[in-house]
Amino acid sequence: MLDFDVIVIGAGHAGCEAALAPARMGLKTAIFTISLDRIGYMSCNPSLGGPAKSHLIKEIDALGGEIGRNIDKTFIQIRVLNTKKGPAVRSLRAQADKPRYTIEMKKTLENTDNLETIQGIVTDLIVENGTVVGVKTKEGVEYYSKAVIVATGTFMRGLIHIGESHFSGGRMGELSSEELPCALEKLGIKLGRFKTGTPARVDERTIDFSKTEEQPGDKSPLRFSVHSSYEELAKRRQISCHLLHTNEMAHEIIRNNKHRSPLYNGTIQGTGPRYCPSVEDKIFKYPEKTQHHLFLEKEGYDTNEIYVSGLSNSLPAEVQYEVMKAIPALENARIMRYAYAIEYDYVDTEELTYSLESKKIKNLYTAGQINGTSGYEEAAAQGIMAGINAARKIQGKDPIILDRADSYIGTLIDDIVSKGTDEPYRMFTARSEYRLILREDNADLRLTKLGYEIGLVEEKEYERVCFKEEKVKEVIEKLKGRYIGSSNPRVNEILMQYNEKPINNGITLFEFLRRPAVTYKDVVYVSELITDFTLENYLEDIEYQIEIQVKYSGYIERSMKSIQKHKNLEDKKIPEDMDYDSLGNIPREAKEKLKKIRPLNIGQASRISGVSPADIQVLLISLKMRGKN
């Protein structure tokens, strides 16, 4: 009764994916949480997506994960960001109905075969001969398993700060996990300390929205998951968010209370996120700025709570009110939940392998903020990979290690394991050198086959993606082989419509589609006058994929050449028993890094901080000599 294949500790965004993956792969799984009412809870902002983060969601969806489906069920606003930029950085962002998001995720977990949800605080790991075999709970119950995944978010020794007030909590109103981090330390696992925070929530009825700039969602139906129906999503009533700004008066209040901010008076020791800073950080680190953006985001259809994005802080409650009163639109705002900062323990990523398994304790995996990352999407990405790899190890199969050239998930895990992190890690498109290939629009083409092979994607979806891939290639080849000229009146008709220069000489339909404003539907319209040649209309995502691959073909070809060079290094495997101490021409610091991280291949070794190109050459020579012996 109390035996499982996989046990997951924590039911946040990492834990949910970590539990669903092995359960859907047929393994008996249990997920433990301090509160069953907070499954998949959004502790901070009520939104998902944005640059690189939406890419992660689409990749998780392509692998068979849940986060994309759940946000599609529950968003109250959705839109595309960076529409004036190239496809590599375009991204979906959705604002969630926060309570409903939790309800729907809870419903999914509770109705998944092979998965049990259990309320309880895990206090210890049961370890035998260096292998985890189960967990102990505060209730005194022991549960046994073949693998354990720890996805505790900010709960390990969580300490909440509001001005001079400090108290334990995993997040506001919830217990922290005090015993589990001690248990990890006893096992020799190195922990660090990070900090994050969240802004106040205010009563919608007390905001003067006439002093804000409305930002509505997109009217055309959009989705994160290929499993969601555009027809159903188009019926969704969307709620606008609103833009406003801080001002000098608010900044002066914060400056005058610097000594009362735990972040600046020495109370908080943990490192905070550089790319999602508190308002104190913004003002003290960027004194030349006279204002900062704030966004008012409603937390659901059936609540008056408004999330004040951009105003995260740890100031005393009365100071938070003073700051609000200084900002137009918020002069009379009533705070429903105060802003706070929270410190928590995380596992040093030197402790991890690329499969997210612990190097010290076999069959123990970690995922999410416990690995030093920040963000729901980053957590979910690690969760699904930890779940997959725990399941595959039990099944006697090799782990899935995604390459950074194939996915943002691979980039994320490669970064935290190879490079480590001294601050909460957040994903950006700029972190990937292959971002033109790793777009939102082709996540299904890149990863669905793998999801199908793992056992998380149904055959019908795999066949859909195969059809899409086949048609895109087929149409592009047809476009390359057919010439058109000015004798076709529709060619210059379309070019003039877009204020582009008419053609005088013949060009291929491929070259015609490369024109910035020309669409695939324009090409179909032109092709109707070509004898013995037909182009079909396809679903929008197929036509969009054709357009992107044609318009950016030059850049894509260059990126593919770069990827091939990268793959050549990734293909040079480093034996698990590599004796780095025997390599005489590598400095001690580099040897220590290589021994701690133990890269699987030369590509990973080359990205380790402190390992130089000269060190890589020594490694290559050693591998070559080893191959001759």
mmCIF file of C-alpha atoms in Angstrom, residues 244-569:
data_model
loop_
_atom_site.group_PDB
_atom_site.id
_atom_site.type_symbol
_atom_site.label_atom_id
_atom_site.label_comp_id
_atom_site.label_asym_id
_atom_site.label_seq_id
_atom_site.Cartn_x
_atom_site.Cartn_y
_atom_site.Cartn_z
ATOM 1 C CA LEU A 244 1.354 52.836 -14.895
ATOM 2 C CA HIS A 245 4.664 54.078 -13.452
ATOM 3 C CA THR A 246 6.423 54.851 -10.204
ATOM 4 C CA ASN A 247 7.606 58.444 -9.680
ATOM 5 C CA GLU A 248 10.181 60.476 -7.755
ATOM 6 C CA MET A 249 7.890 60.883 -4.761
ATOM 7 C CA ALA A 250 7.597 57.095 -4.392
ATOM 8 C CA HIS A 251 11.339 56.703 -4.933
ATOM 9 C CA GLU A 252 12.093 59.251 -2.200
ATOM 10 C CA ILE A 253 9.903 57.379 0.290
ATOM 11 C CA ILE A 254 11.807 54.160 -0.453
ATOM 12 C CA ARG A 255 15.182 55.926 -0.195
ATOM 13 C CA ASN A 256 14.206 57.392 3.185
ATOM 14 C CA ASN A 257 13.328 53.919 4.444
ATOM 15 C CA LYS A 258 16.378 52.076 3.151
ATOM 16 C CA HIS A 259 17.401 51.260 6.722
ATOM 17 C CA ARG A 260 14.078 49.445 7.224
ATOM 18 C CA SER A 261 14.428 47.240 4.148
ATOM 19 C CA PRO A 262 15.721 43.760 5.123
ATOM 20 C CA LEU A 263 17.344 43.629 1.715
ATOM 21 C CA TYR A 264 19.541 46.633 2.531
ATOM 22 C CA ASN A 265 19.989 46.571 6.306
ATOM 23 C CA GLY A 266 21.815 43.240 6.318
ATOM 24 C CA THR A 267 18.933 41.068 7.520
ATOM 25 C CA ILE A 268 18.622 39.139 4.249
ATOM 26 C CA GLN A 269 21.726 37.079 3.436
ATOM 27 C CA GLY A 270 20.446 35.204 0.378
ATOM 28 C CA THR A 271 21.138 36.417 -3.170
ATOM 29 C CA GLY A 272 18.141 37.736 -5.082
ATOM 30 C CA PRO A 273 17.225 37.517 -8.786
ATOM 31 C CA ARG A 274 19.050 40.102 -10.891
ATOM 32 C CA TYR A 275 16.513 40.010 -13.716
ATOM 33 C CA CYS A 276 13.381 40.278 -11.569
ATOM 34 C CA PRO A 277 14.593 42.783 -8.959
ATOM 35 C CA SER A 278 12.723 44.287 -6.049
ATOM 36 C CA VAL A 279 11.678 47.925 -6.340
ATOM 37 C CA GLU A 280 14.368 48.768 -3.737
ATOM 38 C CA ASP A 281 17.008 47.266 -6.034
ATOM 39 C CA LYS A 282 15.681 49.217 -9.021
ATOM 40 C CA ILE A 283 15.866 52.523 -7.177
ATOM 41 C CA PHE A 284 19.220 52.064 -5.470
ATOM 42 C CA LYS A 285 20.988 50.410 -8.416
ATOM 43 C CA TYR A 286 19.538 52.695 -11.099
ATOM 44 C CA PRO A 287 19.350 56.121 -9.379
ATOM 45 C CA GLU A 288 19.273 57.926 -12.722
ATOM 46 C CA LYS A 289 15.848 56.496 -13.579
ATOM 47 C CA THR A 290 12.947 58.715 -12.516
ATOM 48 C CA GLN A 291 10.256 56.092 -13.089
ATOM 49 C CA HIS A 292 9.753 52.352 -13.485
ATOM 50 C CA HIS A 293 6.968 50.382 -15.177
ATOM 51 C CA LEU A 294 4.206 48.849 -13.109
ATOM 52 C CA PHE A 295 1.481 46.530 -14.401
ATOM 53 C CA LEU A 296 -1.861 45.905 -12.738
ATOM 54 C CA GLU A 297 -2.946 42.313 -13.355
ATOM 55 C CA LYS A 298 -6.193 40.852 -12.061
ATOM 56 C CA GLU A 299 -5.784 37.481 -10.342
ATOM 57 C CA GLY A 300 -9.014 35.939 -11.615
ATOM 58 C CA TYR A 301 -12.593 36.401 -12.769
ATOM 59 C CA ASP A 302 -14.062 35.957 -9.279
ATOM 60 C CA THR A 303 -11.703 38.036 -7.149
ATOM 61 C CA ASN A 304 -10.960 41.728 -6.632
ATOM 62 C CA GLU A 305 -7.253 41.061 -6.033
ATOM 63 C CA ILE A 306 -4.906 42.969 -8.330
ATOM 64 C CA TYR A 307 -1.251 41.965 -8.590
ATOM 65 C CA VAL A 308 0.988 45.069 -8.768
ATOM 66 C CA SER A 309 3.761 43.741 -11.024
ATOM 67 C CA GLY A 310 7.034 45.631 -10.656
ATOM 68 C CA LEU A 311 6.513 46.663 -7.029
ATOM 69 C CA SER A 312 8.015 43.639 -5.273
ATOM 70 C CA ASN A 313 9.598 44.699 -1.965
ATOM 71 C CA SER A 314 10.256 43.790 1.662
ATOM 72 C CA LEU A 315 9.406 47.153 3.218
ATOM 73 C CA PRO A 316 7.320 47.534 6.395
ATOM 74 C CA ALA A 317 3.555 47.483 5.901
ATOM 75 C CA GLU A 318 3.081 51.194 6.650
ATOM 76 C CA VAL A 319 5.831 52.129 4.174
ATOM 77 C CA GLN A 320 4.169 50.010 1.495
ATOM 78 C CA TYR A 321 1.048 52.122 1.976
ATOM 79 C CA GLU A 322 3.049 55.354 1.740
ATOM 80 C CA VAL A 323 4.608 54.228 -1.556
ATOM 81 C CA MET A 324 1.181 53.310 -2.961
ATOM 82 C CA LYS A 325 -0.272 56.708 -2.049
ATOM 83 C CA ALA A 326 2.509 58.451 -3.983
ATOM 84 C CA ILE A 327 1.668 56.680 -7.244
ATOM 85 C CA PRO A 328 -1.143 58.072 -9.450
ATOM 86 C CA ALA A 329 -4.014 55.541 -9.714
ATOM 87 C CA LEU A 330 -2.989 53.905 -6.423
ATOM 88 C CA GLU A 331 -3.492 56.903 -4.097
ATOM 89 C CA ASN A 332 -6.492 55.266 -2.443
ATOM 90 C CA ALA A 333 -5.541 51.635 -3.016
ATOM 91 C CA ARG A 334 -6.226 49.220 -0.172
ATOM 92 C CA ILE A 335 -3.722 46.425 0.288
ATOM 93 C CA MET A 336 -5.247 42.939 0.511
ATOM 94 C CA ARG A 337 -1.927 41.064 0.798
ATOM 95 C CA TYR A 338 1.357 42.747 1.690
ATOM 96 C CA ALA A 339 4.516 42.431 -0.342
ATOM 97 C CA TYR A 340 7.276 40.327 1.187
ATOM 98 C CA ALA A 341 10.697 38.824 0.530
ATOM 99 C CA ILE A 342 11.520 35.191 1.240
ATOM 100 C CA GLU A 343 14.840 33.430 1.771
ATOM 101 C CA TYR A 344 15.096 29.700 1.121
ATOM 102 C CA ASP A 345 17.594 26.853 0.697
ATOM 103 C CA TYR A 346 18.635 25.483 -2.682
ATOM 104 C CA VAL A 347 20.889 22.636 -3.778
ATOM 105 C CA ASP A 348 24.259 23.612 -5.242
ATOM 106 C CA THR A 349 24.076 22.471 -8.875
ATOM 107 C CA GLU A 350 27.541 20.933 -8.601
ATOM 108 C CA GLU A 351 25.612 18.172 -6.819
ATOM 109 C CA LEU A 352 23.668 17.309 -10.012
ATOM 110 C CA THR A 353 24.208 15.194 -13.091
ATOM 111 C CA TYR A 354 22.733 16.261 -16.441
ATOM 112 C CA SER A 355 19.787 13.927 -15.815
ATOM 113 C CA LEU A 356 19.041 15.972 -12.622
ATOM 114 C CA GLU A 357 20.020 12.995 -10.468
ATOM 115 C CA SER A 358 22.154 13.583 -7.393
ATOM 116 C CA LYS A 359 25.807 12.624 -7.711
ATOM 117 C CA LYS A 360 25.934 11.540 -4.080
ATOM 118 C CA ILE A 361 22.645 9.697 -3.580
ATOM 119 C CA LYS A 362 21.486 7.301 -6.285
ATOM 120 C CA ASN A 363 17.908 7.582 -7.568
ATOM 121 C CA LEU A 364 17.461 10.990 -5.896
ATOM 122 C CA TYR A 365 16.459 13.794 -8.295
ATOM 123 C CA THR A 366 15.806 17.503 -7.783
ATOM 124 C CA ALA A 367 13.776 19.927 -9.916
ATOM 125 C CA GLY A 368 12.721 23.576 -9.855
ATOM 126 C CA GLN A 369 13.742 26.369 -7.500
ATOM 127 C CA ILE A 370 15.613 23.881 -5.325
ATOM 128 C CA ASN A 371 18.116 23.793 -8.223
ATOM 129 C CA GLY A 372 18.682 27.540 -8.062
ATOM 130 C CA THR A 373 16.314 28.615 -10.828
ATOM 131 C CA SER A 374 13.531 31.191 -10.783
ATOM 132 C CA GLY A 375 10.175 31.029 -12.540
ATOM 133 C CA TYR A 376 7.233 28.672 -13.030
ATOM 134 C CA GLU A 377 8.278 27.706 -16.561
ATOM 135 C CA GLU A 378 11.887 26.889 -15.626
ATOM 136 C CA ALA A 379 10.570 24.761 -12.754
ATOM 137 C CA ALA A 380 8.091 22.874 -14.940
ATOM 138 C CA ALA A 381 10.812 22.187 -17.534
ATOM 139 C CA GLN A 382 13.060 20.580 -14.920
ATOM 140 C CA GLY A 383 10.096 18.755 -13.437
ATOM 141 C CA ILE A 384 9.185 16.904 -16.610
ATOM 142 C CA MET A 385 12.830 15.967 -17.266
ATOM 143 C CA ALA A 386 13.369 14.727 -13.703
ATOM 144 C CA GLY A 387 10.133 12.721 -13.933
ATOM 145 C CA ILE A 388 11.106 11.210 -17.281
ATOM 146 C CA ASN A 389 14.625 10.315 -16.153
ATOM 147 C CA ALA A 390 13.525 8.839 -12.824
ATOM 148 C CA ALA A 391 11.028 6.667 -14.706
ATOM 149 C CA ARG A 392 13.564 5.595 -17.325
ATOM 150 C CA LYS A 393 16.110 4.626 -14.716
ATOM 151 C CA ILE A 394 13.531 2.392 -13.055
ATOM 152 C CA GLN A 395 12.734 0.944 -16.498
ATOM 153 C CA GLY A 396 16.429 0.209 -17.073
ATOM 154 C CA LYS A 397 16.729 2.769 -19.873
ATOM 155 C CA ASP A 398 19.271 5.527 -20.525
ATOM 156 C CA PRO A 399 18.406 9.040 -19.318
ATOM 157 C CA ILE A 400 17.174 11.697 -21.737
ATOM 158 C CA ILE A 401 19.734 14.521 -21.921
ATOM 159 C CA LEU A 402 18.400 17.290 -24.155
ATOM 160 C CA ASP A 403 21.023 19.135 -26.158
ATOM 161 C CA ARG A 404 21.193 22.928 -25.921
ATOM 162 C CA ALA A 405 21.060 23.009 -29.723
ATOM 163 C CA ASP A 406 17.716 21.180 -29.673
ATOM 164 C CA SER A 407 15.783 22.991 -26.957
ATOM 165 C CA TYR A 408 15.628 25.715 -24.357
ATOM 166 C CA ILE A 409 15.088 22.955 -21.792
ATOM 167 C CA GLY A 410 18.481 21.540 -22.777
ATOM 168 C CA THR A 411 20.015 25.014 -22.564
ATOM 169 C CA LEU A 412 18.572 25.542 -19.083
ATOM 170 C CA ILE A 413 19.842 22.270 -17.646
ATOM 171 C CA ASP A 414 23.205 22.547 -19.396
ATOM 172 C CA ASP A 415 23.667 26.058 -17.994
ATOM 173 C CA ILE A 416 22.871 25.233 -14.367
ATOM 174 C CA VAL A 417 24.913 22.010 -14.344
ATOM 175 C CA SER A 418 27.912 23.107 -16.457
ATOM 176 C CA LYS A 419 28.161 26.703 -15.286
ATOM 177 C CA GLY A 420 26.400 26.700 -11.934
ATOM 178 C CA THR A 421 24.577 29.781 -10.708
ATOM 179 C CA ASP A 422 25.341 32.323 -7.984
ATOM 180 C CA GLU A 423 21.914 33.960 -8.296
ATOM 181 C CA PRO A 424 18.410 32.679 -9.135
ATOM 182 C CA TYR A 425 18.644 31.559 -12.783
ATOM 183 C CA ARG A 426 16.085 32.900 -15.242
ATOM 184 C CA MET A 427 15.732 31.865 -18.884
ATOM 185 C CA PHE A 428 16.116 34.427 -21.704
ATOM 186 C CA THR A 429 16.290 33.986 -25.461
ATOM 187 C CA ALA A 430 19.773 35.544 -25.254
ATOM 188 C CA ARG A 431 20.987 32.514 -23.267
ATOM 189 C CA SER A 432 20.693 30.364 -26.394
ATOM 190 C CA GLU A 433 23.223 30.738 -29.201
ATOM 191 C CA TYR A 434 20.777 28.767 -31.381
ATOM 192 C CA ARG A 435 17.650 30.854 -30.736
ATOM 193 C CA LEU A 436 16.804 31.261 -34.429
ATOM 194 C CA ILE A 437 16.347 27.490 -34.587
ATOM 195 C CA LEU A 438 14.717 27.134 -31.153
ATOM 196 C CA ARG A 439 11.559 29.084 -31.876
ATOM 197 C CA GLU A 440 8.132 28.838 -30.276
ATOM 198 C CA ASP A 441 6.549 27.863 -33.575
ATOM 199 C CA ASN A 442 8.645 24.738 -34.165
ATOM 200 C CA ALA A 443 8.760 23.202 -30.668
ATOM 201 C CA ASP A 444 6.464 20.407 -31.864
ATOM 202 C CA LEU A 445 8.731 19.657 -34.834
ATOM 203 C CA ARG A 446 11.754 19.492 -32.539
ATOM 204 C CA LEU A 447 10.461 17.429 -29.626
ATOM 205 C CA THR A 448 7.201 15.576 -30.364
ATOM 206 C CA LYS A 449 8.990 12.545 -31.781
ATOM 207 C CA LEU A 450 10.990 12.236 -28.565
ATOM 208 C CA GLY A 451 7.845 12.626 -26.466
ATOM 209 C CA TYR A 452 6.219 9.846 -28.498
ATOM 210 C CA GLU A 453 9.218 7.533 -28.074
ATOM 211 C CA ILE A 454 9.246 8.173 -24.318
ATOM 212 C CA GLY A 455 5.570 7.297 -24.103
ATOM 213 C CA LEU A 456 4.059 10.676 -23.220
ATOM 214 C CA VAL A 457 2.676 11.682 -26.636
ATOM 215 C CA GLU A 458 -0.189 9.828 -28.280
ATOM 216 C CA GLU A 459 0.185 8.359 -31.760
ATOM 217 C CA LYS A 460 -2.451 10.698 -33.229
ATOM 218 C CA GLU A 461 -0.449 13.773 -32.174
ATOM 219 C CA TYR A 462 2.803 12.246 -33.450
ATOM 220 C CA GLU A 463 1.190 11.579 -36.828
ATOM 221 C CA ARG A 464 -0.085 15.181 -36.969
ATOM 222 C CA VAL A 465 3.435 16.494 -36.452
ATOM 223 C CA CYS A 466 4.868 14.060 -39.025
ATOM 224 C CA PHE A 467 2.289 15.300 -41.550
ATOM 225 C CA LYS A 468 3.183 18.906 -40.767
ATOM 226 C CA GLU A 469 6.907 18.264 -41.177
ATOM 227 C CA GLU A 470 6.363 16.386 -44.436
ATOM 228 C CA LYS A 471 4.118 19.082 -45.945
ATOM 229 C CA VAL A 472 6.451 21.937 -44.983
ATOM 230 C CA LYS A 473 9.400 20.220 -46.686
ATOM 231 C CA GLU A 474 7.319 19.233 -49.702
ATOM 232 C CA VAL A 475 5.926 22.727 -50.288
ATOM 233 C CA ILE A 476 9.304 24.436 -49.875
ATOM 234 C CA GLU A 477 10.828 22.136 -52.501
ATOM 235 C CA LYS A 478 7.932 22.923 -54.864
ATOM 236 C CA LEU A 479 8.464 26.650 -54.355
ATOM 237 C CA LYS A 480 12.156 26.338 -55.189
ATOM 238 C CA GLY A 481 11.416 24.566 -58.466
ATOM 239 C CA ARG A 482 8.803 26.890 -60.017
ATOM 240 C CA TYR A 483 9.602 30.207 -61.708
ATOM 241 C CA ILE A 484 7.243 33.140 -62.167
ATOM 242 C CA GLY A 485 7.674 36.392 -64.084
ATOM 243 C CA SER A 486 6.011 39.722 -64.671
ATOM 244 C CA SER A 487 3.767 38.026 -67.244
ATOM 245 C CA ASN A 488 1.809 36.736 -64.256
ATOM 246 C CA PRO A 489 -0.268 39.848 -63.423
ATOM 247 C CA ARG A 490 -0.869 38.769 -59.853
ATOM 248 C CA VAL A 491 2.840 38.966 -58.945
ATOM 249 C CA ASN A 492 3.232 42.714 -59.322
ATOM 250 C CA GLU A 493 -0.346 43.259 -58.159
ATOM 251 C CA ILE A 494 0.643 41.852 -54.764
ATOM 252 C CA LEU A 495 4.008 43.633 -54.646
ATOM 253 C CA MET A 496 2.363 46.990 -55.401
ATOM 254 C CA GLN A 497 -0.204 46.274 -52.701
ATOM 255 C CA TYR A 498 2.678 46.042 -50.205
ATOM 256 C CA ASN A 499 4.504 49.054 -51.731
ATOM 257 C CA GLU A 500 7.333 46.829 -52.881
ATOM 258 C CA LYS A 501 9.298 47.190 -56.099
ATOM 259 C CA PRO A 502 7.765 45.218 -59.031
ATOM 260 C CA ILE A 503 9.838 42.484 -60.679
ATOM 261 C CA ASN A 504 11.067 42.601 -64.279
ATOM 262 C CA ASN A 505 12.838 39.233 -64.445
ATOM 263 C CA GLY A 506 11.759 35.742 -63.467
ATOM 264 C CA ILE A 507 12.119 34.557 -59.880
ATOM 265 C CA THR A 508 11.128 31.368 -58.095
ATOM 266 C CA LEU A 509 8.084 31.241 -55.880
ATOM 267 C CA PHE A 510 10.568 30.590 -53.059
ATOM 268 C CA GLU A 511 12.266 33.934 -53.753
ATOM 269 C CA PHE A 512 8.867 35.604 -54.065
ATOM 270 C CA LEU A 513 7.844 34.357 -50.600
ATOM 271 C CA ARG A 514 11.112 35.648 -49.167
ATOM 272 C CA ARG A 515 9.814 39.187 -49.685
ATOM 273 C CA PRO A 516 9.049 40.521 -46.163
ATOM 274 C CA ALA A 517 5.338 41.264 -46.634
ATOM 275 C CA VAL A 518 4.417 38.366 -48.942
ATOM 276 C CA THR A 519 2.440 35.562 -47.288
ATOM 277 C CA TYR A 520 1.908 31.936 -48.209
ATOM 278 C CA LYS A 521 -1.681 32.774 -49.184
ATOM 279 C CA ASP A 522 -0.282 35.352 -51.636
ATOM 280 C CA VAL A 523 1.850 32.623 -53.192
ATOM 281 C CA VAL A 524 -1.186 30.358 -53.521
ATOM 282 C CA TYR A 525 -3.084 33.235 -55.193
ATOM 283 C CA VAL A 526 -0.235 33.758 -57.685
ATOM 284 C CA SER A 527 0.110 30.027 -58.366
ATOM 285 C CA GLU A 528 -3.500 29.766 -59.518
ATOM 286 C CA LEU A 529 -2.417 31.227 -62.904
ATOM 287 C CA ILE A 530 0.428 28.738 -63.346
ATOM 288 C CA THR A 531 -0.394 25.841 -65.687
ATOM 289 C CA ASP A 532 0.065 22.321 -64.304
ATOM 290 C CA PHE A 533 0.981 23.612 -60.862
ATOM 291 C CA THR A 534 -1.091 23.708 -57.704
ATOM 292 C CA LEU A 535 -0.501 24.743 -54.120
ATOM 293 C CA GLU A 536 -2.936 23.770 -51.418
ATOM 294 C CA ASN A 537 -4.133 25.791 -48.470
ATOM 295 C CA TYR A 538 -3.159 24.251 -45.125
ATOM 296 C CA LEU A 539 -3.818 24.860 -41.457
ATOM 297 C CA GLU A 540 -2.402 28.147 -40.217
ATOM 298 C CA ASP A 541 0.488 26.610 -38.291
ATOM 299 C CA ILE A 542 1.722 24.752 -41.398
ATOM 300 C CA GLU A 543 1.504 27.865 -43.561
ATOM 301 C CA TYR A 544 3.255 29.954 -40.890
ATOM 302 C CA GLN A 545 6.037 27.371 -40.656
ATOM 303 C CA ILE A 546 6.522 27.487 -44.431
ATOM 304 C CA GLU A 547 6.745 31.283 -44.326
ATOM 305 C CA ILE A 548 9.283 31.348 -41.484
ATOM 306 C CA GLN A 549 11.536 28.679 -43.002
ATOM 307 C CA VAL A 550 11.532 30.457 -46.362
ATOM 308 C CA LYS A 551 11.918 34.054 -45.170
ATOM 309 C CA TYR A 552 14.732 33.262 -42.742
ATOM 310 C CA SER A 553 16.339 30.493 -44.804
ATOM 311 C CA GLY A 554 19.729 32.224 -45.014
ATOM 312 C CA TYR A 555 19.971 32.756 -41.276
ATOM 313 C CA ILE A 556 18.684 29.257 -40.579
ATOM 314 C CA GLU A 557 21.303 27.682 -42.858
ATOM 315 C CA ARG A 558 24.086 29.558 -41.047
ATOM 316 C CA SER A 559 22.679 28.495 -37.676
ATOM 317 C CA MET A 560 22.545 24.870 -38.811
ATOM 318 C CA LYS A 561 26.243 25.001 -39.751
ATOM 319 C CA SER A 562 27.015 26.363 -36.290
ATOM 320 C CA ILE A 563 24.919 23.599 -34.725
ATOM 321 C CA GLN A 564 26.808 20.968 -36.702
ATOM 322 C CA LYS A 565 30.106 22.229 -35.258
ATOM 323 C CA HIS A 566 28.521 22.115 -31.814
ATOM 324 C CA LYS A 567 27.254 18.557 -32.407
ATOM 325 C CA ASN A 568 30.761 17.456 -33.402
ATOM 326 C CA LEU A 569 31.962 18.421 -29.916
#
